[in-house]
């Protein structure tokens, strides 16, 4: 696997994995708000939460990674960190959307269906 991917790609894959894990946990936790609704509402809510959390955590983890690896090249003021975090969020979002990656969309839909089917039941709310 190391012969196929360069170091930057390996870091991106790690960030995507951790962001997906955190997004799935947040989605599972938030699914109890729609536990008494129908399947379609539960699935759409889980899909929305998963995609928002995935992109947010991905941007945050990318921001942390860049600031940890290259600390001397970063602006550590509040406005500099804010602008860098926005830049990392948009960069992560664009990396996931352009070019279209149907695999990520399929995983997001599969996660939403899984949470809708096996998520918190109404008697647990």
Short mmCIF file of C-alpha atoms in Angstrom, two decimals:
data_model
loop_
_atom_site.label_atom_id
_atom_site.label_comp_id
_atom_site.label_asym_id
_atom_site.label_seq_id
_atom_site.Cartn_x
_atom_site.Cartn_y
_atom_site.Cartn_z
CA UNK A 1 0.00 0.00 0.00
CA UNK A 2 2.88 2.38 0.67
CA UNK A 3 4.19 1.92 -2.87
CA UNK A 4 0.92 3.13 -4.36
CA UNK A 5 0.23 6.17 -2.15
CA UNK A 6 2.49 9.07 -1.36
CA UNK A 7 2.70 10.54 2.14
CA UNK A 8 0.13 13.28 1.51
CA UNK A 9 -2.42 10.75 0.24
CA UNK A 10 -1.85 8.57 3.31
CA UNK A 11 -2.49 11.53 5.61
CA UNK A 12 -5.63 12.44 3.69
CA UNK A 13 -6.94 8.86 3.94
CA UNK A 14 -6.26 8.88 7.69
CA UNK A 15 -8.10 12.18 8.08
CA UNK A 16 -11.05 10.85 6.07
CA UNK A 17 -11.16 7.73 8.24
CA UNK A 18 -11.12 9.59 11.53
CA UNK A 19 -13.61 12.17 10.25
CA UNK A 20 -15.94 9.36 9.17
CA UNK A 21 -15.66 7.71 12.57
CA UNK A 22 -16.43 10.91 14.46
CA UNK A 23 -19.26 11.76 12.05
CA UNK A 24 -20.81 8.32 12.54
CA UNK A 25 -20.71 8.71 16.31
CA UNK A 26 -22.32 12.16 16.17
CA UNK A 27 -24.94 10.88 13.72
CA UNK A 28 -25.79 7.94 15.98
CA UNK A 29 -26.12 10.29 18.95
CA UNK A 30 -28.31 12.76 17.05
CA UNK A 31 -30.54 10.01 15.62
CA UNK A 32 -32.49 9.78 18.87
CA UNK A 33 -34.17 13.09 17.97
CA UNK A 34 -35.95 11.39 15.07
CA UNK A 35 -36.41 7.95 16.62
CA UNK A 36 -40.20 8.20 16.55
CA UNK A 37 -40.40 9.29 12.90
CA UNK A 38 -40.71 7.20 9.77
CA UNK A 39 -37.81 5.51 8.00
CA UNK A 40 -37.40 8.19 5.30
CA UNK A 41 -37.27 11.04 7.82
CA UNK A 42 -34.75 9.14 9.97
CA UNK A 43 -32.60 8.37 6.93
CA UNK A 44 -32.61 11.92 5.55
CA UNK A 45 -31.85 13.36 8.98
CA UNK A 46 -28.97 10.89 9.47
CA UNK A 47 -27.64 11.66 5.98
CA UNK A 48 -27.68 15.40 6.62
CA UNK A 49 -26.02 15.09 10.03
CA UNK A 50 -23.42 12.64 8.71
CA UNK A 51 -22.40 14.82 5.76
CA UNK A 52 -22.22 18.01 7.85
CA UNK A 53 -20.27 16.28 10.63
CA UNK A 54 -17.98 14.49 8.15
CA UNK A 55 -16.98 17.72 6.40
CA UNK A 56 -16.64 19.62 9.68
CA UNK A 57 -14.48 16.98 11.35
CA UNK A 58 -12.45 16.54 8.18
CA UNK A 59 -11.67 20.26 8.04
CA UNK A 60 -10.86 20.33 11.76
CA UNK A 61 -8.54 17.33 11.55
CA UNK A 62 -6.82 18.79 8.49
CA UNK A 63 -6.36 22.07 10.37
CA UNK A 64 -4.87 20.24 13.38
CA UNK A 65 -2.62 18.13 11.18
CA UNK A 66 -1.19 21.11 9.28
CA UNK A 67 -0.66 23.13 12.47
CA UNK A 68 1.03 20.17 14.18
CA UNK A 69 3.33 19.26 11.26
CA UNK A 70 4.28 22.81 10.18
CA UNK A 71 4.00 24.95 13.36
CA UNK A 72 6.59 27.53 12.32
CA UNK A 73 4.79 28.28 9.04
CA UNK A 74 1.42 29.06 10.62
CA UNK A 75 -0.16 32.29 11.82
CA UNK A 76 -1.07 31.60 15.46
CA UNK A 77 -3.19 34.74 15.96
CA UNK A 78 -6.92 34.24 16.43
CA UNK A 79 -7.77 35.71 13.05
CA UNK A 80 -5.03 33.67 11.38
CA UNK A 81 -6.26 30.44 12.96
CA UNK A 82 -9.85 31.27 12.05
CA UNK A 83 -8.98 31.93 8.41
CA UNK A 84 -6.79 28.80 8.29
CA UNK A 85 -9.61 26.67 9.71
CA UNK A 86 -12.04 28.04 7.11
CA UNK A 87 -9.50 27.37 4.38
CA UNK A 88 -8.96 23.79 5.60
CA UNK A 89 -12.72 23.19 5.81
CA UNK A 90 -13.26 24.40 2.25
CA UNK A 91 -10.23 22.49 0.99
CA UNK A 92 -11.47 19.26 2.59
CA UNK A 93 -14.94 19.84 1.20
CA UNK A 94 -13.62 20.45 -2.31
CA UNK A 95 -11.30 17.42 -2.07
CA UNK A 96 -14.34 15.27 -1.32
CA UNK A 97 -16.55 16.80 -4.03
CA UNK A 98 -14.21 17.52 -6.97
CA UNK A 99 -13.83 15.29 -8.90
CA UNK A 100 -17.10 13.57 -7.99
CA UNK A 101 -16.39 10.64 -5.72
CA UNK A 102 -19.38 8.28 -5.81
CA UNK A 103 -17.70 6.03 -3.24
CA UNK A 104 -17.95 8.69 -0.54
CA UNK A 105 -21.56 9.42 -1.44
CA UNK A 106 -22.32 5.70 -1.30
CA UNK A 107 -20.71 5.40 2.13
CA UNK A 108 -22.67 8.41 3.41
CA UNK A 109 -25.96 6.98 2.14
CA UNK A 110 -25.07 3.55 3.57
CA UNK A 111 -24.28 5.14 6.95
CA UNK A 112 -27.61 6.98 6.91
CA UNK A 113 -29.53 3.82 6.05
CA UNK A 114 -27.71 1.89 8.77
CA UNK A 115 -28.50 4.53 11.40
CA UNK A 116 -32.13 4.70 10.23
CA UNK A 117 -32.52 0.93 10.47
CA UNK A 118 -30.49 0.13 13.57
CA UNK A 119 -30.26 3.50 15.33
CA UNK A 120 -31.77 4.43 18.66
CA UNK A 121 -35.26 3.00 19.02
CA UNK A 122 -38.19 5.09 20.20
CA UNK A 123 -38.38 3.28 23.55
CA UNK A 124 -34.82 4.40 24.36
CA UNK A 125 -35.67 8.12 23.99
#
